[in-house]
PDB file of C-alpha atoms in Angstrom:
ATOM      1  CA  UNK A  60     229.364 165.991 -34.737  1.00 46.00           C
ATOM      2  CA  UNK A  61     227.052 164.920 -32.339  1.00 52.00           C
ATOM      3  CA  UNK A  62     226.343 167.211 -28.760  1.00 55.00           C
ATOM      4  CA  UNK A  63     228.579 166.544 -25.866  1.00 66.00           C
ATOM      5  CA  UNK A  64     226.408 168.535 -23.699  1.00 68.00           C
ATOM      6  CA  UNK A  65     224.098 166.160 -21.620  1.00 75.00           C
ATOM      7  CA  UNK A  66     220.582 166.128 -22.384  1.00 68.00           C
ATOM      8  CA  UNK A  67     218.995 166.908 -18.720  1.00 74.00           C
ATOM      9  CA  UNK A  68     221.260 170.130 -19.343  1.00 68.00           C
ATOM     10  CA  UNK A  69     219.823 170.530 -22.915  1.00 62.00           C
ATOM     11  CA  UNK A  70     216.634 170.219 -21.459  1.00 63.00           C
ATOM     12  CA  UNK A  71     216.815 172.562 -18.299  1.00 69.00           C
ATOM     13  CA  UNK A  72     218.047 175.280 -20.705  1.00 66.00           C
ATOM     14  CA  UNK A  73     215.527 174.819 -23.369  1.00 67.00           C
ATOM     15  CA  UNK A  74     212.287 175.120 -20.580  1.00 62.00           C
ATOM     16  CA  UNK A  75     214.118 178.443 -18.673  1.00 67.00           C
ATOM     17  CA  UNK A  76     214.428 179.787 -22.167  1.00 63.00           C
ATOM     18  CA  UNK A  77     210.588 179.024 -22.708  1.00 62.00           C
ATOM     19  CA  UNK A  78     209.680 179.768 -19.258  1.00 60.00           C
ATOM     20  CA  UNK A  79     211.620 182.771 -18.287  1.00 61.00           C
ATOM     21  CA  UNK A  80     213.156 183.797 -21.410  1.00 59.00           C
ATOM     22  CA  UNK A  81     216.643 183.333 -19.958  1.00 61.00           C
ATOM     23  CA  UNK A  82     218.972 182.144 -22.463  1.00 62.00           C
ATOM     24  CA  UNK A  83     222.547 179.782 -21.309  1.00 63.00           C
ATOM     25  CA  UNK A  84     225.762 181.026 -20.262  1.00 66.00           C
ATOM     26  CA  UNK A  85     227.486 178.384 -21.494  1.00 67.00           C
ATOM     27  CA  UNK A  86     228.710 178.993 -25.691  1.00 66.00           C
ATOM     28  CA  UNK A  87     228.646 174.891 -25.870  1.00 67.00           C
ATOM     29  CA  UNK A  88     224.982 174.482 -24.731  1.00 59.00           C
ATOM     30  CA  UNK A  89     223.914 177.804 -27.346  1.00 59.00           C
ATOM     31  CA  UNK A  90     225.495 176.169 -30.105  1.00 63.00           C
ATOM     32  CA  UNK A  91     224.501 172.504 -29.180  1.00 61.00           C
ATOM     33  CA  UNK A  92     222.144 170.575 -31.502  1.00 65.00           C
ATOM     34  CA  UNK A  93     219.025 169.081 -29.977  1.00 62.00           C
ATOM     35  CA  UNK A  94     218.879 165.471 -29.988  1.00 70.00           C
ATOM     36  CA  UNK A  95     215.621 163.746 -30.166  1.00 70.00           C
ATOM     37  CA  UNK A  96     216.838 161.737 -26.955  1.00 75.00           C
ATOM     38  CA  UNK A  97     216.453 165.595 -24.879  1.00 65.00           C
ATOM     39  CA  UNK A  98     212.516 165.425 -26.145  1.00 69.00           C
ATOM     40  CA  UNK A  99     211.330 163.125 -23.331  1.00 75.00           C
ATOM     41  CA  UNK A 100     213.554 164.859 -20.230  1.00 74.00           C
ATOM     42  CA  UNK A 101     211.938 168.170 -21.684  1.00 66.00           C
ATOM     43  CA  UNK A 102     208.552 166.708 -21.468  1.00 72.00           C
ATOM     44  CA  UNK A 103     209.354 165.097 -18.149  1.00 77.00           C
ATOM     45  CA  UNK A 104     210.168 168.618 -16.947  1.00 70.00           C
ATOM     46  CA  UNK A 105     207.282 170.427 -18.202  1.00 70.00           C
ATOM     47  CA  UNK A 106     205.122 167.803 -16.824  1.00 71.00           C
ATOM     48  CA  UNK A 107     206.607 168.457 -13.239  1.00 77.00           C
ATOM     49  CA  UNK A 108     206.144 172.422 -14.272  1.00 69.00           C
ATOM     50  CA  UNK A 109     202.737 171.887 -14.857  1.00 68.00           C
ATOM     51  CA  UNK A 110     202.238 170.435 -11.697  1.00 74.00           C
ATOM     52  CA  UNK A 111     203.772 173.146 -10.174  1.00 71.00           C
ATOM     53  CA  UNK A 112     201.466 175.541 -11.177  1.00 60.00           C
ATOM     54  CA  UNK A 113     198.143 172.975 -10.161  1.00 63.00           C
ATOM     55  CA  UNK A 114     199.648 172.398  -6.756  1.00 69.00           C
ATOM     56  CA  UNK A 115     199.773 176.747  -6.447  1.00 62.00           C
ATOM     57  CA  UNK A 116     195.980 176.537  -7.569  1.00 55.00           C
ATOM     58  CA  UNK A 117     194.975 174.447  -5.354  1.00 64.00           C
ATOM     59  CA  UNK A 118     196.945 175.967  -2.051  1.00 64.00           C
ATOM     60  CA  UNK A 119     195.195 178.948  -3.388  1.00 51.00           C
ATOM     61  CA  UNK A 120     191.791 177.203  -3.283  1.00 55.00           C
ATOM     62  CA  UNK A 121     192.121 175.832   0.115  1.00 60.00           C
ATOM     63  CA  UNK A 122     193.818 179.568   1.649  1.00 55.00           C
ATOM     64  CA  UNK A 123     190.593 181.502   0.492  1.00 49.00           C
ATOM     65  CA  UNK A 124     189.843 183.698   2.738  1.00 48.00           C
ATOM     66  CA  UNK A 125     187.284 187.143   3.014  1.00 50.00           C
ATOM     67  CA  UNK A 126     190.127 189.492   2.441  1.00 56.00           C
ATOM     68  CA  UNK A 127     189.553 191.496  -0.524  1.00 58.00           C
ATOM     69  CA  UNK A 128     192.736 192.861  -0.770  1.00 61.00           C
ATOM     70  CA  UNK A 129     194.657 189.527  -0.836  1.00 65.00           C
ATOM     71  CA  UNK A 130     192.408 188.147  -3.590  1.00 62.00           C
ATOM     72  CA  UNK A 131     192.528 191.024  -5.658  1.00 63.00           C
ATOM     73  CA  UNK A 132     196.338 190.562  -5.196  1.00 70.00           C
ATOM     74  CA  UNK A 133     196.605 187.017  -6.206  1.00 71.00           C
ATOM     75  CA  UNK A 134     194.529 187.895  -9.285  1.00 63.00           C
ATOM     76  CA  UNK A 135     197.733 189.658 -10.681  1.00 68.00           C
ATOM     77  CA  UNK A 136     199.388 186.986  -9.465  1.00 76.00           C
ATOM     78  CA  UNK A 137     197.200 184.811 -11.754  1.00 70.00           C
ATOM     79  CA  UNK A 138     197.988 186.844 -14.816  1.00 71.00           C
ATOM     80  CA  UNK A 139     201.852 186.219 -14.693  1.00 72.00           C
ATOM     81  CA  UNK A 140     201.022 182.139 -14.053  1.00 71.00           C
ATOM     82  CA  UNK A 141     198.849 182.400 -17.106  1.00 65.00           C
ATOM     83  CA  UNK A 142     201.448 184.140 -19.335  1.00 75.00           C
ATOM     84  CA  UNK A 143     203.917 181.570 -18.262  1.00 76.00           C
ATOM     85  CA  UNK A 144     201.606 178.701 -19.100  1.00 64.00           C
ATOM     86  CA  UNK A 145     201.210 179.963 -22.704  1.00 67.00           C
ATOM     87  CA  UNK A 146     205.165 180.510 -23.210  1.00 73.00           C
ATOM     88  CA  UNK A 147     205.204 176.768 -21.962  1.00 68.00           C
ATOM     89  CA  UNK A 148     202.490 175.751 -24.223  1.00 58.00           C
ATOM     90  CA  UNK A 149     204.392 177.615 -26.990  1.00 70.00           C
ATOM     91  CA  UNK A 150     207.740 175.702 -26.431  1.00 70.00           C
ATOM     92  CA  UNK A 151     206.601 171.965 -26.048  1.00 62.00           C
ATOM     93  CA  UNK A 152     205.002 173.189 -29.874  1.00 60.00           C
ATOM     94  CA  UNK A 153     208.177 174.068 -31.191  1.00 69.00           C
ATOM     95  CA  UNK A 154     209.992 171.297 -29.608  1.00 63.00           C
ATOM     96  CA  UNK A 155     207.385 168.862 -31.274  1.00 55.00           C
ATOM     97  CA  UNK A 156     208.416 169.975 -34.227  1.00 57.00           C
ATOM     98  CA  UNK A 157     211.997 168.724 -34.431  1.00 55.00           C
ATOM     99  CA  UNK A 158     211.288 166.058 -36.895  1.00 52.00           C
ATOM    100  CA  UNK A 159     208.937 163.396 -38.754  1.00 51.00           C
ATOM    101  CA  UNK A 160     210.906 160.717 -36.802  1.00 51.00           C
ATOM    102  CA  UNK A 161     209.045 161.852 -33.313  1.00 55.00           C
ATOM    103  CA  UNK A 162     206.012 161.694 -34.390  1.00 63.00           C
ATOM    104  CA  UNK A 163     205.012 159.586 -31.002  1.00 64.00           C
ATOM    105  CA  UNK A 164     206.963 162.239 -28.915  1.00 65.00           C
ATOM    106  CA  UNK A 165     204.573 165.235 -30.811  1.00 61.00           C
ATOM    107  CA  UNK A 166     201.755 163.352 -30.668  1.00 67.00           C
ATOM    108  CA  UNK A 167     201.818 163.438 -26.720  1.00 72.00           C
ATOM    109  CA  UNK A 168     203.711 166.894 -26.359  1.00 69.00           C
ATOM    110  CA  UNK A 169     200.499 168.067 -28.258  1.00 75.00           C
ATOM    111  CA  UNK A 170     198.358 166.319 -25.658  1.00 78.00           C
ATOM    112  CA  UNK A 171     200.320 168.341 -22.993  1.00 78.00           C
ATOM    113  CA  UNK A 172     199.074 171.552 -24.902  1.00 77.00           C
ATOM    114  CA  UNK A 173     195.813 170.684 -24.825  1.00 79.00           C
ATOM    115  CA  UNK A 174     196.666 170.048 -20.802  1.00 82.00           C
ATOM    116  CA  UNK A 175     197.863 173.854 -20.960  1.00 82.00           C
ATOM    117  CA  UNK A 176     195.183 175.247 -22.240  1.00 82.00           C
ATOM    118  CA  UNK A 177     192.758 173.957 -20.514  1.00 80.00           C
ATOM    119  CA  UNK A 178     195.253 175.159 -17.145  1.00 81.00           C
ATOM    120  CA  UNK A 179     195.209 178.612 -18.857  1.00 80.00           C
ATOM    121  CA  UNK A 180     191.666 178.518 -19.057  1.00 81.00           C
ATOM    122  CA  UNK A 181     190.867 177.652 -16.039  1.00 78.00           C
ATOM    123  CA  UNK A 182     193.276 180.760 -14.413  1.00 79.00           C
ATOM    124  CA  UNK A 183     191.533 183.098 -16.714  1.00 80.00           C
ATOM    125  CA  UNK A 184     188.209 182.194 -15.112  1.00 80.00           C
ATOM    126  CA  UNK A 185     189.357 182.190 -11.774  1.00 80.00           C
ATOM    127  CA  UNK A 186     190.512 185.288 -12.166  1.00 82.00           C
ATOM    128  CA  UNK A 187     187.400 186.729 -13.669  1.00 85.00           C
ATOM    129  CA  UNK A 188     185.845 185.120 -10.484  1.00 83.00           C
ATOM    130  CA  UNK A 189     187.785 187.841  -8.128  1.00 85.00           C
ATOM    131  CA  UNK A 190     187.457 190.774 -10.224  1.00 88.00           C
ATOM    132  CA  UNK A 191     183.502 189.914  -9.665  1.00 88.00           C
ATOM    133  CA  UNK A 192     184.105 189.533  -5.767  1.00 88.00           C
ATOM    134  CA  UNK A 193     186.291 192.427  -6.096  1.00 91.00           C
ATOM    135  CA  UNK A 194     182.976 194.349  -7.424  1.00 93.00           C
ATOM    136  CA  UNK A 195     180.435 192.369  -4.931  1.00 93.00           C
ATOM    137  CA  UNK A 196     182.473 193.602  -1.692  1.00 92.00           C
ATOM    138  CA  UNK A 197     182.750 197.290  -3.218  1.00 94.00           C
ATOM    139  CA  UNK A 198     178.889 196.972  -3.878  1.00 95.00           C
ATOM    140  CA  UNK A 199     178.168 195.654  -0.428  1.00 94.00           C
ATOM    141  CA  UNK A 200     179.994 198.824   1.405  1.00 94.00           C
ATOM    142  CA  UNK A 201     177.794 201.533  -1.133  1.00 94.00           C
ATOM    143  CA  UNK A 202     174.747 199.563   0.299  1.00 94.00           C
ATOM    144  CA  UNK A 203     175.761 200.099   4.152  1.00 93.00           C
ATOM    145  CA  UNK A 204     177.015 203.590   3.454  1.00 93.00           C
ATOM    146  CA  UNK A 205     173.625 204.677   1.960  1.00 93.00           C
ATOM    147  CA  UNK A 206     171.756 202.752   4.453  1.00 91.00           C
ATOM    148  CA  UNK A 207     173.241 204.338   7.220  1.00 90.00           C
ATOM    149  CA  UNK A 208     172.915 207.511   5.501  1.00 91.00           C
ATOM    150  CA  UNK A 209     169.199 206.775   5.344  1.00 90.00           C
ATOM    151  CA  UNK A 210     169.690 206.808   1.133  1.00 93.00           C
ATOM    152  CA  UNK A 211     167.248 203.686   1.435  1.00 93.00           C
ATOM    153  CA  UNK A 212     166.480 203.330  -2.387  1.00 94.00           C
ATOM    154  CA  UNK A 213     169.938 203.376  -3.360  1.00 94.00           C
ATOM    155  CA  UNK A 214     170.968 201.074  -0.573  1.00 95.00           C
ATOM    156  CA  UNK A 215     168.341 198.973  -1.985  1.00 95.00           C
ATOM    157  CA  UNK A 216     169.149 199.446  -5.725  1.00 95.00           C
ATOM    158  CA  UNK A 217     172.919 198.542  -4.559  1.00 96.00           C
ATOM    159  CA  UNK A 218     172.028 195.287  -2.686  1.00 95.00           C
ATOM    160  CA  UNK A 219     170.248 193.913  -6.012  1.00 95.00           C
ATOM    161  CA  UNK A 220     173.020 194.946  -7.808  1.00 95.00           C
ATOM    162  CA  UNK A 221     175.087 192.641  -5.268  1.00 94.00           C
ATOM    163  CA  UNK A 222     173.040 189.913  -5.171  1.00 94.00           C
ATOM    164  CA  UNK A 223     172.656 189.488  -9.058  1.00 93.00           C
ATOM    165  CA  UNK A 224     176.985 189.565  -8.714  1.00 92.00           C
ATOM    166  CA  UNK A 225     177.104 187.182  -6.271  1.00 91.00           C
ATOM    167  CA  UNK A 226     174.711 184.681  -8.263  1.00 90.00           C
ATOM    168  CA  UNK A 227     177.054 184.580 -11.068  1.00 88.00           C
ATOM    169  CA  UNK A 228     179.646 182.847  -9.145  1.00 85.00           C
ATOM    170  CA  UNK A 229     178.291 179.770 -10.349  1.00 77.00           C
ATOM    171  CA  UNK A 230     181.454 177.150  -9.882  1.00 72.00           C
ATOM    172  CA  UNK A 231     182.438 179.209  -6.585  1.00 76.00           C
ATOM    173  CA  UNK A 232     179.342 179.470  -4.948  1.00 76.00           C
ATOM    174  CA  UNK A 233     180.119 176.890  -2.119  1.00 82.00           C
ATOM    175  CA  UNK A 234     183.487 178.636  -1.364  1.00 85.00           C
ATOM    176  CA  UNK A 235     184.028 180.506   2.187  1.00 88.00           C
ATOM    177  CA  UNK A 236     184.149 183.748   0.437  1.00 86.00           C
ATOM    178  CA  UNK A 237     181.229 183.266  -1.268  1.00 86.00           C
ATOM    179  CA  UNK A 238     179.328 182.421   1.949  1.00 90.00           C
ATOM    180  CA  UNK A 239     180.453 185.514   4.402  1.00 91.00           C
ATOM    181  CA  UNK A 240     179.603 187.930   0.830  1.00 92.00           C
ATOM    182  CA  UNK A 241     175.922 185.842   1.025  1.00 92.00           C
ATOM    183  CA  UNK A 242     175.912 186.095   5.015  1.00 93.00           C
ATOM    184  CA  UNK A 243     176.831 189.878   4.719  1.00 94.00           C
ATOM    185  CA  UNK A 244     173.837 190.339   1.631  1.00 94.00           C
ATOM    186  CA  UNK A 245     171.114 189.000   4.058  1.00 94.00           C
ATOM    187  CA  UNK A 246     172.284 191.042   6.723  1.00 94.00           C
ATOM    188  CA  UNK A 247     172.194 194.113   5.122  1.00 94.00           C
ATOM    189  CA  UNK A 248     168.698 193.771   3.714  1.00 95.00           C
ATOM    190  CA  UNK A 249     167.381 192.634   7.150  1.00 94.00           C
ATOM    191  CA  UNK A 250     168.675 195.997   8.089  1.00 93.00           C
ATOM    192  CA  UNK A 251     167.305 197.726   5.774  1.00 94.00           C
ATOM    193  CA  UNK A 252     163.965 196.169   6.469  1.00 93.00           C
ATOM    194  CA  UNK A 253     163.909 197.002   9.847  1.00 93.00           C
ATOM    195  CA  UNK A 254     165.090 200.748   9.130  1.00 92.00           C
ATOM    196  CA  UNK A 255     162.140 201.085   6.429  1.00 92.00           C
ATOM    197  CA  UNK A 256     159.715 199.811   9.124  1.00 91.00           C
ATOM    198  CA  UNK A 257     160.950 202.112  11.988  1.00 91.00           C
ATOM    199  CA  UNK A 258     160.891 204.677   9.572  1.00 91.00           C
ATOM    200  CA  UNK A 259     157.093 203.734   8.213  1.00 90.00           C
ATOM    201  CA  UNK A 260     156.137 203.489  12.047  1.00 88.00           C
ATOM    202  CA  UNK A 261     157.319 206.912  12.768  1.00 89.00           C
ATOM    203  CA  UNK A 262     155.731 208.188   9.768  1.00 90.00           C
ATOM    204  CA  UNK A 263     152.341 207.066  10.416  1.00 86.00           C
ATOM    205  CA  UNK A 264     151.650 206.414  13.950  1.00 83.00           C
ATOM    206  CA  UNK A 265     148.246 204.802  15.277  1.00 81.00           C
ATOM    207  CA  UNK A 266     147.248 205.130  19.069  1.00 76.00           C
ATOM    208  CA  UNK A 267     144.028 203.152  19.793  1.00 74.00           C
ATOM    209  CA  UNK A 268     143.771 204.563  23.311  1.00 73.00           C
ATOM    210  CA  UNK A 269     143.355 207.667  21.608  1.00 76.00           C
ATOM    211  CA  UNK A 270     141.490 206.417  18.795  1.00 74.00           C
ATOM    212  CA  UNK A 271     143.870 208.672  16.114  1.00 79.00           C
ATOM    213  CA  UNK A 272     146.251 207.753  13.357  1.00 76.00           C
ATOM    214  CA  UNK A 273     148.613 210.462  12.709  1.00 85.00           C
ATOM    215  CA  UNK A 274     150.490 210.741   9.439  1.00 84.00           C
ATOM    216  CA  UNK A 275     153.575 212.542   8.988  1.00 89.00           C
ATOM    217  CA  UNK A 276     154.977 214.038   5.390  1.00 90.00           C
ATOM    218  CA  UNK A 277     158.412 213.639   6.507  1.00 88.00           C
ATOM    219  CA  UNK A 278     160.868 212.649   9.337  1.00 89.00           C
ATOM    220  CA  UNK A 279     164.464 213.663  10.699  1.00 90.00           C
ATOM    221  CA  UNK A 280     166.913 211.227  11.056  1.00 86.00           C
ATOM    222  CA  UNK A 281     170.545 210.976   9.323  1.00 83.00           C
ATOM    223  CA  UNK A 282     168.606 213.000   6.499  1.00 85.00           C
ATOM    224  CA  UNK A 283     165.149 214.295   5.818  1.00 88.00           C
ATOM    225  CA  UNK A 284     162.765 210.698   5.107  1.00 89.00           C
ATOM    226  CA  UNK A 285     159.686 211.512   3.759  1.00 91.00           C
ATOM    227  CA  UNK A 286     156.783 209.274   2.794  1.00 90.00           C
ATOM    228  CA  UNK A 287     157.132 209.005  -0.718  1.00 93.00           C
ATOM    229  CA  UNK A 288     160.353 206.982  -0.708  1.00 92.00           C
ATOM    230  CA  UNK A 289     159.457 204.824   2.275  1.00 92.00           C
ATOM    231  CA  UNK A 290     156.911 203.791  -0.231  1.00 92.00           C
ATOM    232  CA  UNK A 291     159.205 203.611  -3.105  1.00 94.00           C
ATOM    233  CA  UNK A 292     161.758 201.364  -0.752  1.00 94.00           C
ATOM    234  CA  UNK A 293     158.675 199.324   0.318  1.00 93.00           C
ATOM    235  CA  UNK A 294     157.641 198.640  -3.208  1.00 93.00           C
ATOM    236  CA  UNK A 295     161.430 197.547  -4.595  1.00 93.00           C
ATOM    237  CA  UNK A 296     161.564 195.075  -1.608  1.00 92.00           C
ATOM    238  CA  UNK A 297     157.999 193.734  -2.164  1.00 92.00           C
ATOM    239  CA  UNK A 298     156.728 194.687   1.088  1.00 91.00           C
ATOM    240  CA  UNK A 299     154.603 197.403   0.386  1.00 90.00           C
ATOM    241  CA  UNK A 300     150.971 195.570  -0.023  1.00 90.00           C
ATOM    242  CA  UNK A 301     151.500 193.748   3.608  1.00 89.00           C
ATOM    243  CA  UNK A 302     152.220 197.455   5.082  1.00 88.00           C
ATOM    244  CA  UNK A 303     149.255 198.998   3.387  1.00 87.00           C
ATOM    245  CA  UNK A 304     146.947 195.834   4.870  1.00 88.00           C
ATOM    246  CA  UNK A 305     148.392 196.588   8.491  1.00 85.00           C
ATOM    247  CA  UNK A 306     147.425 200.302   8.201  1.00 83.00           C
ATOM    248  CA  UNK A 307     143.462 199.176   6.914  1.00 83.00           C
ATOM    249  CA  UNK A 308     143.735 196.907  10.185  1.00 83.00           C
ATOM    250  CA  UNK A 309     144.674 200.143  12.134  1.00 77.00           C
ATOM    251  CA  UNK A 310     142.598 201.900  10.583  1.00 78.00           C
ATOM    252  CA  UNK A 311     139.369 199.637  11.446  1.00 79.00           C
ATOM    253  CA  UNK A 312     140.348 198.812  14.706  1.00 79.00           C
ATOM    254  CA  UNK A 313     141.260 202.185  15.824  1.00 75.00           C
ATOM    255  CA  UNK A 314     138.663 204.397  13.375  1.00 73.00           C
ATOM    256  CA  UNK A 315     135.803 202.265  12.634  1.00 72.00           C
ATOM    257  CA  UNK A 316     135.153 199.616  14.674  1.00 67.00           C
ATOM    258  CA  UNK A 317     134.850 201.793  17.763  1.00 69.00           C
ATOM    259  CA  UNK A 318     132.021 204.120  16.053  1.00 70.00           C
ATOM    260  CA  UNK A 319     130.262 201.473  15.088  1.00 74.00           C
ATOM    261  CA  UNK A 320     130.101 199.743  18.371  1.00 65.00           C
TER     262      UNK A 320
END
């Protein structure tokens, strides 16, 4: 005997019970047949489903903003949308398999897998994409904590470490997050320039109204700075042969040119 239950209610129970895994209250709709005229109202609804879920993405996209927290938050978010998109993906299968006489309706519900997948896809790389900004920001904070400690090597070490993360956000790259963790990179190694140079300056120290260069072992500041890692910072940044050419400049103009005059 055919279904008296009305396909859009058919349909609406079928995608909960795919979506949410809520099953009807109603005894008539569990023991209803499915009718190959509730195939295209199901597909209608998964379609508007589906855009659902892009219409989130891209509200997502456009709300970026440099708080860590918030996109670390979303990224669980992300994991629930993708397990939903599979149990979607999952039903229209099963749905396309009522019979050999919808064999247009499974040919396009299996199109609208392939339209899944490629969704799920695309949430699994996006959230990829925040663990990895997740990492860069965590990076970024070691690198100002050591530089302010005066741990220049490892601030150093850290910042490379940051900047190789922050390359790989390929697709991302031109987002607003991306930019303020780039802005915040250069800043931090123009800082740590200019603390390597005040701290090369104060380590060897050339008076030509004296006519002396004086070289130090080792300063005080936040900790003990000594010579050998100011030349181990200078050589990781590539600076280290222009420093050594400005001290054989002192050193003529101060030393030798004078007793050779």
């Amino acid at each position: 005997m055919p279904s008296q239950v009305p396909d859009e209610q058919l349909a609406q129970a079928v995608l909960r019970s795919a979506k949410d895994g809520v099953y009807p209250d109603s005894e008539e709709v569990i023991t209803a047949e499915v009718p190959p005229t509730t195939l295209p109202i199901l597909l209608q609804l998964l379609d508007k489903a589906r855009e659902e879920v892009k219409i989130n993405i891209r509200e997502l996209s456009r709300g970026t903003a440099p708080d860590i927290d918030g996109w670390i938050s979303q990224a669980k978010q992300l994991q629930g949308d993708i397990e939903e998109s599979r149990a979607s993906a999952r039903g229209i299968v099963r749905q396309s398999e009522v019979g050999k006489s919808l064999e247009d309706q499974v040919d396009d519900a299996s199109s609208k897998v392939d339209l899944l997948k490629g969704e799920v896809s695309f949430n699994e790389t996006l959230a990829e994409t925040l663990g990895r900004i997740q990492r860069i920001h965590q990076l970024l904070h070691s690198v100002q904590e050591a530089a302010l400690g005066d741990r220049l090597v490892d601030a150093i070490v850290w910042l490379e470490n940051a900047q190789k993360e922050i390359g790989m956000l390929r697709a991302f790259e031109n987002t607003r997050i991306a930019t303020v963790l780039k802005g915040k990179a250069a800043d931090l190694h123009k800082a740590i320039v200019e603390t390597i140079d005040d701290c090369w300056n104060a380590l060897i120290s050339m008076d030509q109204s004296t006519g002396r260069i004086k070289i130090k072992h080792e300063i005080q500041r936040a900790s003990l700075v000594d010579v050998h890692t100011i030349v181990m910072a200078l050589t990781k940044l590539g600076l280290v042969n222009s420093r050594i050419n400005e001290l054989y400049q002192g050193f003529d103009k101060i030393i030798l040119a004078p007793r050779l005059t």
